[in-house]
Amino acid sequence: MTRKINIFDTTLRDGEQSPGASMNTEEKLIIARQLIRMNVDVIEAGFPISSPGDFKSVAEIGRIADDRCTVCGLTRAVDKDIEVAAEALKTAKRPRIHTGLGVSPSHLRDKLRMTEDEAIERAIHAVKFARNFVDDVEFYAEDAGRADQDFLCRIIEAAVKAGATVVNIPDTTGYNMPWAFGARIADLRERVDGIEDVTISVHTHNDLGMATALAIEAVRNGATQVECTINGLGERAGNTALEEVVMVIRMHGQELDAHTDIVTQELTRASKLVSSITGMTVQANKAIVGVNAFAHSSGIHQDGVLKARDTYEIIDPADVGAGGSQIILSARSGHAALRHRMAELGYTFEDDEFESIYQAFLEVADKKKEVYDEDLESIVHERERVTKAIWTLGAVQVSCGFPLTPTATLTLVDEGGEEHTVAAFGTGPVDAVYKAVNQIVSVENDLSEFAIKAVTRGIDALGEVTVRVTAGDGQVYTGRGSDNDIIVSSTKAYINALNRLISDRQ
Ligand code: KIV
Ligand code: ZN
């Protein structure tokens, strides 16, 4: 059996320190429920002395957490902080006080204005004081990543002797190279008396984009708890992303001699929840949980994934609750991807028929970044309409706007291939076009309905127009047309309705 790595989630404390990400108690409870569902080992629920809201959140989360999940409150190495945290944690079945202070030269000299010995005294006192309230006390050595290693060993040993059950070695500024940070952990394990009896935790930040690498290297060197946040939320460039650490451990568990108890199928849901509650958007290409994490856009990749998913995917999307692999249809997509998606939508075509569908698809794709299912449906339906056409659109142009009189110039092509061109005025651009159509296709009808909708997302969406015309005998005919240009889709829809009306009477 591999080593169990505890996942300590600090989304609700360090994550919330991300500018603009503050949450109220209700929102924190929603996230906490998801963290519990995901099986995290520890939830750092807040910094109780910092505000009544944080106090309440820690107390409420303590109430809902089961006896498998530790609830932790942060404090400075200050008695009052510890007393308030202990009070907030009274509701928790498994309470933990997380106390500590800065240990790097700049923290000691510039922030705390303490000598190393004074810092050790403060650490011993804080841990002992916290142990009066709870059995589980985690000591953090803030900015350990830039601390003098001999001093770090001394203060950690003092904290362990004072009763710390967990020692947290943060790279607060994300400064280290992963192997140097790993070496610090290995050195602590070698030199600190009693460290084998406590959990070594690591808490890394992403200032150089290496938070996950730092945490993994620490695990490789003996750490058995990783502190992290959903989506890597946190101060400045953020904390270690929980989903990344968990999936690295899952993918390389044997090599790392490590596993976690996280229900990985809940990762995507957790990511979306945190993003929607905090308003912090997840970048599209974010590992594991970005919307593009399992999306394939180039024709070569799509062809590979359709033949065998693992040609371009190392994780099964289902394992992180991400639905499935996505084939993004765009101008770079090939025949295989289009045929596959069409088949999923229930359309199969003979080769020559498919080729003309593919060409129609490329025309749409050239105008749009991404072609959606609704676009494909429109392409297929447009084709069905065109095959029944008596009149087809040759060209349409309108000039309109204030203070112009809307004018349309229109060319329709009849069944024999002859072009008919006219111009007409109207009360608006569509009215002008419809008057021009009526001049060419002279068939008695009344336009009884006109509706337009965007069939896909974005500014480059296809606009689909539906019209209903009533013939002289009261019979109603529906026509549809779609195009990126709504004047073109309006024209196509009207012609489509009139073609139906005429063919019904032939
Ligand atoms: O980054 C850090 O060092 C911290 C500590 C308070 C644990 O967040
Ligand atoms: Zn931090």
mmCIF file of N, CA, C and O in Angstrom, residues 60-149:
data_model
loop_
_atom_site.group_PDB
_atom_site.id
_atom_site.type_symbol
_atom_site.label_atom_id
_atom_site.label_comp_id
_atom_site.label_asym_id
_atom_site.label_seq_id
_atom_site.Cartn_x
_atom_site.Cartn_y
_atom_site.Cartn_z
ATOM 1 N N GLU A 60 -19.764 27.348 11.779
ATOM 2 C CA GLU A 60 -20.803 26.658 10.992
ATOM 3 C C GLU A 60 -20.230 25.458 10.238
ATOM 4 O O GLU A 60 -20.860 24.416 10.118
ATOM 5 N N ILE A 61 -19.025 25.640 9.705
ATOM 6 C CA ILE A 61 -18.412 24.519 8.968
ATOM 7 C C ILE A 61 -18.065 23.395 9.947
ATOM 8 O O ILE A 61 -18.231 22.211 9.645
ATOM 9 N N GLY A 62 -17.647 23.774 11.148
ATOM 10 C CA GLY A 62 -17.394 22.769 12.192
ATOM 11 C C GLY A 62 -18.643 21.940 12.453
ATOM 12 O O GLY A 62 -18.580 20.717 12.652
ATOM 13 N N ARG A 63 -19.791 22.598 12.411
ATOM 14 C CA ARG A 63 -21.063 21.903 12.668
ATOM 15 C C ARG A 63 -21.396 20.875 11.575
ATOM 16 O O ARG A 63 -21.871 19.791 11.868
ATOM 17 N N ILE A 64 -21.108 21.234 10.304
ATOM 18 C CA ILE A 64 -21.536 20.319 9.222
ATOM 19 C C ILE A 64 -20.500 19.238 8.889
ATOM 20 O O ILE A 64 -20.842 18.242 8.258
ATOM 21 N N ALA A 65 -19.247 19.460 9.298
ATOM 22 C CA ALA A 65 -18.216 18.462 8.925
ATOM 23 C C ALA A 65 -18.401 17.186 9.735
ATOM 24 O O ALA A 65 -18.693 17.233 10.931
ATOM 25 N N ASP A 66 -18.222 16.033 9.057
ATOM 26 C CA ASP A 66 -18.376 14.761 9.774
ATOM 27 C C ASP A 66 -17.090 14.435 10.544
ATOM 28 O O ASP A 66 -16.119 15.197 10.491
ATOM 29 N N ASP A 67 -17.102 13.290 11.220
ATOM 30 C CA ASP A 67 -15.938 13.003 12.070
ATOM 31 C C ASP A 67 -14.745 12.459 11.277
ATOM 32 O O ASP A 67 -13.743 12.054 11.838
ATOM 33 N N ARG A 68 -14.864 12.458 9.958
ATOM 34 C CA ARG A 68 -13.735 12.053 9.120
ATOM 35 C C ARG A 68 -12.914 13.270 8.684
ATOM 36 O O ARG A 68 -11.770 13.163 8.261
ATOM 37 N N CYS A 69 -13.569 14.441 8.767
ATOM 38 C CA CYS A 69 -12.948 15.642 8.207
ATOM 39 C C CYS A 69 -12.546 16.616 9.322
ATOM 40 O O CYS A 69 -13.387 17.059 10.101
ATOM 41 N N THR A 70 -11.269 16.948 9.356
ATOM 42 C CA THR A 70 -10.784 17.901 10.357
ATOM 43 C C THR A 70 -11.129 19.321 9.911
ATOM 44 O O THR A 70 -11.017 19.638 8.731
ATOM 45 N N VAL A 71 -11.552 20.135 10.871
ATOM 46 C CA VAL A 71 -11.805 21.549 10.550
ATOM 47 C C VAL A 71 -10.770 22.375 11.298
ATOM 48 O O VAL A 71 -10.525 22.171 12.487
ATOM 49 N N CYS A 72 -10.167 23.285 10.571
ATOM 50 C CA CYS A 72 -9.007 23.984 11.081
ATOM 51 C C CYS A 72 -9.232 25.505 11.044
ATOM 52 O O CYS A 72 -9.892 26.009 10.139
ATOM 53 N N GLY A 73 -8.726 26.188 12.055
ATOM 54 C CA GLY A 73 -8.797 27.654 12.080
ATOM 55 C C GLY A 73 -7.393 28.217 12.183
ATOM 56 O O GLY A 73 -6.575 27.698 12.961
ATOM 57 N N LEU A 74 -7.123 29.267 11.434
ATOM 58 C CA LEU A 74 -5.776 29.862 11.426
ATOM 59 C C LEU A 74 -5.641 30.890 12.553
ATOM 60 O O LEU A 74 -6.603 31.596 12.872
ATOM 61 N N THR A 75 -4.443 30.975 13.101
ATOM 62 C CA THR A 75 -4.160 32.032 14.088
ATOM 63 C C THR A 75 -2.729 32.524 13.883
ATOM 64 O O THR A 75 -1.905 31.827 13.273
ATOM 65 N N ARG A 76 -2.471 33.721 14.421
ATOM 66 C CA ARG A 76 -1.069 34.097 14.576
ATOM 67 C C ARG A 76 -0.598 33.446 15.882
ATOM 68 O O ARG A 76 -1.427 32.903 16.625
ATOM 69 N N ALA A 77 0.685 33.557 16.183
ATOM 70 C CA ALA A 77 1.179 32.977 17.440
ATOM 71 C C ALA A 77 0.880 33.971 18.564
ATOM 72 O O ALA A 77 1.777 34.510 19.216
ATOM 73 N N VAL A 78 -0.404 34.219 18.770
ATOM 74 C CA VAL A 78 -0.879 35.236 19.706
ATOM 75 C C VAL A 78 -1.998 34.590 20.528
ATOM 76 O O VAL A 78 -2.911 33.980 19.953
ATOM 77 N N ASP A 79 -1.935 34.740 21.857
ATOM 78 C CA ASP A 79 -2.903 34.053 22.728
ATOM 79 C C ASP A 79 -4.353 34.350 22.351
ATOM 80 O O ASP A 79 -5.191 33.450 22.286
ATOM 81 N N LYS A 80 -4.630 35.657 22.148
ATOM 82 C CA LYS A 80 -6.024 36.029 21.875
ATOM 83 C C LYS A 80 -6.530 35.327 20.608
ATOM 84 O O LYS A 80 -7.667 34.828 20.558
ATOM 85 N N ASP A 81 -5.688 35.308 19.552
ATOM 86 C CA ASP A 81 -6.069 34.613 18.307
ATOM 87 C C ASP A 81 -6.427 33.158 18.603
ATOM 88 O O ASP A 81 -7.419 32.614 18.094
ATOM 89 N N ILE A 82 -5.576 32.532 19.429
ATOM 90 C CA ILE A 82 -5.748 31.096 19.695
ATOM 91 C C ILE A 82 -7.024 30.858 20.490
ATOM 92 O O ILE A 82 -7.800 29.934 20.199
ATOM 93 N N GLU A 83 -7.288 31.740 21.466
ATOM 94 C CA GLU A 83 -8.522 31.597 22.266
ATOM 95 C C GLU A 83 -9.763 31.714 21.378
ATOM 96 O O GLU A 83 -10.705 30.933 21.487
ATOM 97 N N VAL A 84 -9.735 32.700 20.465
ATOM 98 C CA VAL A 84 -10.905 32.927 19.598
ATOM 99 C C VAL A 84 -11.072 31.745 18.637
ATOM 100 O O VAL A 84 -12.190 31.264 18.416
ATOM 101 N N ALA A 85 -9.972 31.238 18.119
ATOM 102 C CA ALA A 85 -10.062 30.093 17.208
ATOM 103 C C ALA A 85 -10.628 28.878 17.951
ATOM 104 O O ALA A 85 -11.498 28.159 17.439
ATOM 105 N N ALA A 86 -10.152 28.672 19.165
ATOM 106 C CA ALA A 86 -10.631 27.524 19.955
ATOM 107 C C ALA A 86 -12.138 27.640 20.182
ATOM 108 O O ALA A 86 -12.865 26.641 20.108
ATOM 109 N N GLU A 87 -12.587 28.852 20.444
ATOM 110 C CA GLU A 87 -14.021 29.078 20.666
ATOM 111 C C GLU A 87 -14.806 28.741 19.382
ATOM 112 O O GLU A 87 -15.817 28.041 19.422
ATOM 113 N N ALA A 88 -14.319 29.238 18.243
ATOM 114 C CA ALA A 88 -15.021 28.985 16.971
ATOM 115 C C ALA A 88 -15.040 27.493 16.640
ATOM 116 O O ALA A 88 -15.995 26.991 16.035
ATOM 117 N N LEU A 89 -13.984 26.791 17.036
ATOM 118 C CA LEU A 89 -13.870 25.372 16.669
ATOM 119 C C LEU A 89 -14.613 24.419 17.604
ATOM 120 O O LEU A 89 -14.571 23.199 17.408
ATOM 121 N N LYS A 90 -15.301 24.982 18.605
ATOM 122 C CA LYS A 90 -15.986 24.117 19.581
ATOM 123 C C LYS A 90 -17.023 23.212 18.931
ATOM 124 O O LYS A 90 -17.339 22.143 19.433
ATOM 125 N N THR A 91 -17.581 23.642 17.791
ATOM 126 C CA THR A 91 -18.622 22.858 17.114
ATOM 127 C C THR A 91 -18.036 21.653 16.362
ATOM 128 O O THR A 91 -18.775 20.741 15.999
ATOM 129 N N ALA A 92 -16.726 21.703 16.088
ATOM 130 C CA ALA A 92 -16.132 20.691 15.198
ATOM 131 C C ALA A 92 -15.893 19.372 15.925
ATOM 132 O O ALA A 92 -15.511 19.351 17.099
ATOM 133 N N LYS A 93 -16.130 18.266 15.190
ATOM 134 C CA LYS A 93 -15.851 16.953 15.782
ATOM 135 C C LYS A 93 -14.353 16.709 15.815
ATOM 136 O O LYS A 93 -13.835 16.046 16.703
ATOM 137 N N ARG A 94 -13.660 17.247 14.802
ATOM 138 C CA ARG A 94 -12.194 17.099 14.761
ATOM 139 C C ARG A 94 -11.581 18.479 14.578
ATOM 140 O O ARG A 94 -11.279 18.884 13.456
ATOM 141 N N PRO A 95 -11.396 19.235 15.660
ATOM 142 C CA PRO A 95 -10.855 20.596 15.519
ATOM 143 C C PRO A 95 -9.327 20.615 15.436
ATOM 144 O O PRO A 95 -8.653 19.771 16.034
ATOM 145 N N ARG A 96 -8.813 21.565 14.681
ATOM 146 C CA ARG A 96 -7.352 21.759 14.639
ATOM 147 C C ARG A 96 -7.053 23.265 14.678
ATOM 148 O O ARG A 96 -7.681 24.045 13.954
ATOM 149 N N ILE A 97 -6.109 23.640 15.516
ATOM 150 C CA ILE A 97 -5.640 25.041 15.509
ATOM 151 C C ILE A 97 -4.340 25.084 14.708
ATOM 152 O O ILE A 97 -3.444 24.259 14.903
ATOM 153 N N HIS A 98 -4.296 26.041 13.792
ATOM 154 C CA HIS A 98 -3.146 26.197 12.900
ATOM 155 C C HIS A 98 -2.460 27.505 13.310
ATOM 156 O O HIS A 98 -2.968 28.585 13.029
ATOM 157 N N THR A 99 -1.359 27.377 13.998
ATOM 158 C CA THR A 99 -0.719 28.588 14.514
ATOM 159 C C THR A 99 0.741 28.641 14.080
ATOM 160 O O THR A 99 1.334 27.608 13.766
ATOM 161 N N GLY A 100 1.307 29.840 14.070
ATOM 162 C CA GLY A 100 2.707 29.927 13.684
ATOM 163 C C GLY A 100 3.150 31.354 13.451
ATOM 164 O O GLY A 100 2.419 32.309 13.754
ATOM 165 N N LEU A 101 4.328 31.486 12.891
ATOM 166 C CA LEU A 101 4.881 32.824 12.627
ATOM 167 C C LEU A 101 5.962 32.743 11.552
ATOM 168 O O LEU A 101 6.381 31.640 11.175
ATOM 169 N N GLY A 102 6.368 33.919 11.074
ATOM 170 C CA GLY A 102 7.375 33.993 10.012
ATOM 171 C C GLY A 102 8.738 33.546 10.521
ATOM 172 O O GLY A 102 9.098 33.811 11.662
ATOM 173 N N VAL A 103 9.489 32.878 9.640
ATOM 174 C CA VAL A 103 10.783 32.344 10.086
ATOM 175 C C VAL A 103 11.951 32.746 9.177
ATOM 176 O O VAL A 103 13.095 32.411 9.460
ATOM 177 N N SER A 104 11.671 33.461 8.090
ATOM 178 C CA SER A 104 12.774 33.846 7.197
ATOM 179 C C SER A 104 13.444 35.101 7.752
ATOM 180 O O SER A 104 12.837 35.829 8.557
ATOM 181 N N PRO A 105 14.677 35.397 7.326
ATOM 182 C CA PRO A 105 15.341 36.599 7.846
ATOM 183 C C PRO A 105 14.483 37.845 7.657
ATOM 184 O O PRO A 105 14.369 38.665 8.569
ATOM 185 N N SER A 106 13.836 37.996 6.498
ATOM 186 C CA SER A 106 13.080 39.234 6.296
ATOM 187 C C SER A 106 11.832 39.265 7.181
ATOM 188 O O SER A 106 11.455 40.317 7.684
ATOM 189 N N HIS A 107 11.197 38.142 7.414
ATOM 190 C CA HIS A 107 10.030 38.136 8.318
ATOM 191 C C HIS A 107 10.467 38.455 9.753
ATOM 192 O O HIS A 107 9.818 39.235 10.446
ATOM 193 N N LEU A 108 11.574 37.840 10.185
ATOM 194 C CA LEU A 108 12.017 38.069 11.567
ATOM 195 C C LEU A 108 12.456 39.520 11.758
ATOM 196 O O LEU A 108 12.051 40.185 12.703
ATOM 197 N N ARG A 109 13.261 39.997 10.783
ATOM 198 C CA ARG A 109 13.854 41.324 10.936
ATOM 199 C C ARG A 109 12.832 42.426 10.673
ATOM 200 O O ARG A 109 12.653 43.332 11.487
ATOM 201 N N ASP A 110 12.116 42.340 9.521
ATOM 202 C CA ASP A 110 11.304 43.476 9.093
ATOM 203 C C ASP A 110 9.853 43.409 9.566
ATOM 204 O O ASP A 110 9.240 44.439 9.805
ATOM 205 N N LYS A 111 9.302 42.205 9.669
ATOM 206 C CA LYS A 111 7.882 42.111 10.023
ATOM 207 C C LYS A 111 7.699 41.915 11.525
ATOM 208 O O LYS A 111 6.998 42.675 12.175
ATOM 209 N N LEU A 112 8.390 40.912 12.073
ATOM 210 C CA LEU A 112 8.158 40.576 13.482
ATOM 211 C C LEU A 112 9.089 41.342 14.431
ATOM 212 O O LEU A 112 8.795 41.486 15.608
ATOM 213 N N ARG A 113 10.246 41.781 13.857
ATOM 214 C CA ARG A 113 11.277 42.463 14.673
ATOM 215 C C ARG A 113 11.638 41.602 15.898
ATOM 216 O O ARG A 113 11.518 42.014 17.052
ATOM 217 N N MET A 114 12.035 40.391 15.618
ATOM 218 C CA MET A 114 12.384 39.409 16.675
ATOM 219 C C MET A 114 13.718 38.763 16.337
ATOM 220 O O MET A 114 14.056 38.650 15.158
ATOM 221 N N THR A 115 14.370 38.278 17.350
ATOM 222 C CA THR A 115 15.557 37.459 17.094
ATOM 223 C C THR A 115 15.079 36.030 16.848
ATOM 224 O O THR A 115 13.917 35.691 17.146
ATOM 225 N N GLU A 116 15.988 35.212 16.396
ATOM 226 C CA GLU A 116 15.632 33.793 16.177
ATOM 227 C C GLU A 116 15.192 33.146 17.491
ATOM 228 O O GLU A 116 14.189 32.416 17.536
ATOM 229 N N ASP A 117 15.922 33.433 18.573
ATOM 230 C CA ASP A 117 15.560 32.803 19.857
ATOM 231 C C ASP A 117 14.196 33.256 20.340
ATOM 232 O O ASP A 117 13.419 32.459 20.889
ATOM 233 N N GLU A 118 13.908 34.557 20.126
ATOM 234 C CA GLU A 118 12.580 35.048 20.538
ATOM 235 C C GLU A 118 11.476 34.346 19.726
ATOM 236 O O GLU A 118 10.415 34.015 20.257
ATOM 237 N N ALA A 119 11.760 34.127 18.446
ATOM 238 C CA ALA A 119 10.765 33.453 17.597
ATOM 239 C C ALA A 119 10.528 32.022 18.097
ATOM 240 O O ALA A 119 9.385 31.549 18.150
ATOM 241 N N ILE A 120 11.612 31.356 18.488
ATOM 242 C CA ILE A 120 11.458 29.980 18.992
ATOM 243 C C ILE A 120 10.618 29.979 20.280
ATOM 244 O O ILE A 120 9.715 29.160 20.451
ATOM 245 N N GLU A 121 10.914 30.940 21.162
ATOM 246 C CA GLU A 121 10.135 31.040 22.406
ATOM 247 C C GLU A 121 8.649 31.226 22.092
ATOM 248 O O GLU A 121 7.773 30.597 22.682
ATOM 249 N N ARG A 122 8.377 32.128 21.125
ATOM 250 C CA ARG A 122 6.988 32.431 20.751
ATOM 251 C C ARG A 122 6.305 31.184 20.174
ATOM 252 O O ARG A 122 5.159 30.887 20.489
ATOM 253 N N ALA A 123 7.040 30.452 19.352
ATOM 254 C CA ALA A 123 6.475 29.243 18.739
ATOM 255 C C ALA A 123 6.119 28.215 19.819
ATOM 256 O O ALA A 123 5.014 27.637 19.822
ATOM 257 N N ILE A 124 7.059 28.017 20.750
ATOM 258 C CA ILE A 124 6.820 27.019 21.824
ATOM 259 C C ILE A 124 5.579 27.423 22.626
ATOM 260 O O ILE A 124 4.682 26.616 22.886
ATOM 261 N N HIS A 125 5.514 28.711 22.963
ATOM 262 C CA HIS A 125 4.387 29.166 23.777
ATOM 263 C C HIS A 125 3.062 28.960 23.025
ATOM 264 O O HIS A 125 2.083 28.459 23.589
ATOM 265 N N ALA A 126 3.050 29.367 21.739
ATOM 266 C CA ALA A 126 1.803 29.295 20.962
ATOM 267 C C ALA A 126 1.316 27.847 20.850
ATOM 268 O O ALA A 126 0.123 27.562 21.031
ATOM 269 N N VAL A 127 2.243 26.933 20.564
ATOM 270 C CA VAL A 127 1.833 25.528 20.402
ATOM 271 C C VAL A 127 1.303 24.984 21.734
ATOM 272 O O VAL A 127 0.235 24.357 21.791
ATOM 273 N N LYS A 128 2.031 25.271 22.809
ATOM 274 C CA LYS A 128 1.582 24.759 24.129
ATOM 275 C C LYS A 128 0.235 25.361 24.494
ATOM 276 O O LYS A 128 -0.652 24.661 25.002
ATOM 277 N N PHE A 129 0.097 26.658 24.242
ATOM 278 C CA PHE A 129 -1.160 27.332 24.586
ATOM 279 C C PHE A 129 -2.324 26.707 23.791
ATOM 280 O O PHE A 129 -3.387 26.421 24.337
ATOM 281 N N ALA A 130 -2.093 26.476 22.485
ATOM 282 C CA ALA A 130 -3.151 25.888 21.637
ATOM 283 C C ALA A 130 -3.496 24.474 22.104
ATOM 284 O O ALA A 130 -4.664 24.063 22.061
ATOM 285 N N ARG A 131 -2.488 23.738 22.579
ATOM 286 C CA ARG A 131 -2.744 22.365 23.040
ATOM 287 C C ARG A 131 -3.644 22.325 24.284
ATOM 288 O O ARG A 131 -4.237 21.307 24.596
ATOM 289 N N ASN A 132 -3.772 23.480 24.992
ATOM 290 C CA ASN A 132 -4.722 23.516 26.120
ATOM 291 C C ASN A 132 -6.157 23.361 25.637
ATOM 292 O O ASN A 132 -7.037 22.966 26.383
ATOM 293 N N PHE A 133 -6.403 23.718 24.378
ATOM 294 C CA PHE A 133 -7.782 23.715 23.863
ATOM 295 C C PHE A 133 -8.083 22.511 22.973
ATOM 296 O O PHE A 133 -9.201 22.019 22.964
ATOM 297 N N VAL A 134 -7.105 22.102 22.168
ATOM 298 C CA VAL A 134 -7.340 21.000 21.217
ATOM 299 C C VAL A 134 -6.136 20.049 21.195
ATOM 300 O O VAL A 134 -5.017 20.450 21.525
ATOM 301 N N ASP A 135 -6.387 18.825 20.763
ATOM 302 C CA ASP A 135 -5.294 17.833 20.703
ATOM 303 C C ASP A 135 -4.497 17.936 19.419
ATOM 304 O O ASP A 135 -3.422 17.363 19.301
ATOM 305 N N ASP A 136 -5.092 18.602 18.441
ATOM 306 C CA ASP A 136 -4.465 18.634 17.119
ATOM 307 C C ASP A 136 -4.009 20.068 16.817
ATOM 308 O O ASP A 136 -4.836 20.967 16.596
ATOM 309 N N VAL A 137 -2.700 20.277 16.853
ATOM 310 C CA VAL A 137 -2.166 21.620 16.619
ATOM 311 C C VAL A 137 -1.147 21.558 15.486
ATOM 312 O O VAL A 137 -0.201 20.762 15.524
ATOM 313 N N GLU A 138 -1.388 22.393 14.483
ATOM 314 C CA GLU A 138 -0.452 22.460 13.353
ATOM 315 C C GLU A 138 0.374 23.737 13.503
ATOM 316 O O GLU A 138 -0.179 24.819 13.709
ATOM 317 N N PHE A 139 1.680 23.584 13.400
ATOM 318 C CA PHE A 139 2.566 24.755 13.490
ATOM 319 C C PHE A 139 3.053 25.130 12.100
ATOM 320 O O PHE A 139 3.586 24.289 11.381
ATOM 321 N N TYR A 140 2.848 26.403 11.698
ATOM 322 C CA TYR A 140 3.377 26.831 10.405
ATOM 323 C C TYR A 140 4.600 27.722 10.587
ATOM 324 O O TYR A 140 4.625 28.589 11.457
ATOM 325 N N ALA A 141 5.590 27.471 9.744
ATOM 326 C CA ALA A 141 6.817 28.276 9.743
ATOM 327 C C ALA A 141 6.754 29.137 8.476
ATOM 328 O O ALA A 141 7.279 28.750 7.422
ATOM 329 N N GLU A 142 6.076 30.268 8.588
ATOM 330 C CA GLU A 142 5.817 31.070 7.393
ATOM 331 C C GLU A 142 7.134 31.476 6.703
ATOM 332 O O GLU A 142 8.099 31.829 7.360
ATOM 333 N N ASP A 143 7.112 31.419 5.395
ATOM 334 C CA ASP A 143 8.277 31.744 4.555
ATOM 335 C C ASP A 143 9.460 30.810 4.813
ATOM 336 O O ASP A 143 10.626 31.190 4.647
ATOM 337 N N ALA A 144 9.134 29.563 5.184
ATOM 338 C CA ALA A 144 10.188 28.564 5.414
ATOM 339 C C ALA A 144 11.059 28.400 4.163
ATOM 340 O O ALA A 144 12.248 28.088 4.257
ATOM 341 N N GLY A 145 10.456 28.624 3.012
ATOM 342 C CA GLY A 145 11.190 28.468 1.754
ATOM 343 C C GLY A 145 12.406 29.380 1.652
ATOM 344 O O GLY A 145 13.334 29.100 0.892
ATOM 345 N N ARG A 146 12.400 30.488 2.397
ATOM 346 C CA ARG A 146 13.558 31.401 2.343
ATOM 347 C C ARG A 146 14.267 31.478 3.704
ATOM 348 O O ARG A 146 15.045 32.401 3.958
ATOM 349 N N ALA A 147 13.945 30.532 4.577
ATOM 350 C CA ALA A 147 14.547 30.576 5.921
ATOM 351 C C ALA A 147 15.956 29.991 5.902
ATOM 352 O O ALA A 147 16.303 29.207 5.019
ATOM 353 N N ASP A 148 16.708 30.365 6.906
ATOM 354 C CA ASP A 148 17.986 29.704 7.130
ATOM 355 C C ASP A 148 17.663 28.269 7.573
ATOM 356 O O ASP A 148 16.879 28.066 8.517
ATOM 357 N N GLN A 149 18.240 27.277 6.906
ATOM 358 C CA GLN A 149 17.809 25.887 7.138
ATOM 359 C C GLN A 149 18.134 25.425 8.562
ATOM 360 O O GLN A 149 17.348 24.703 9.168
#
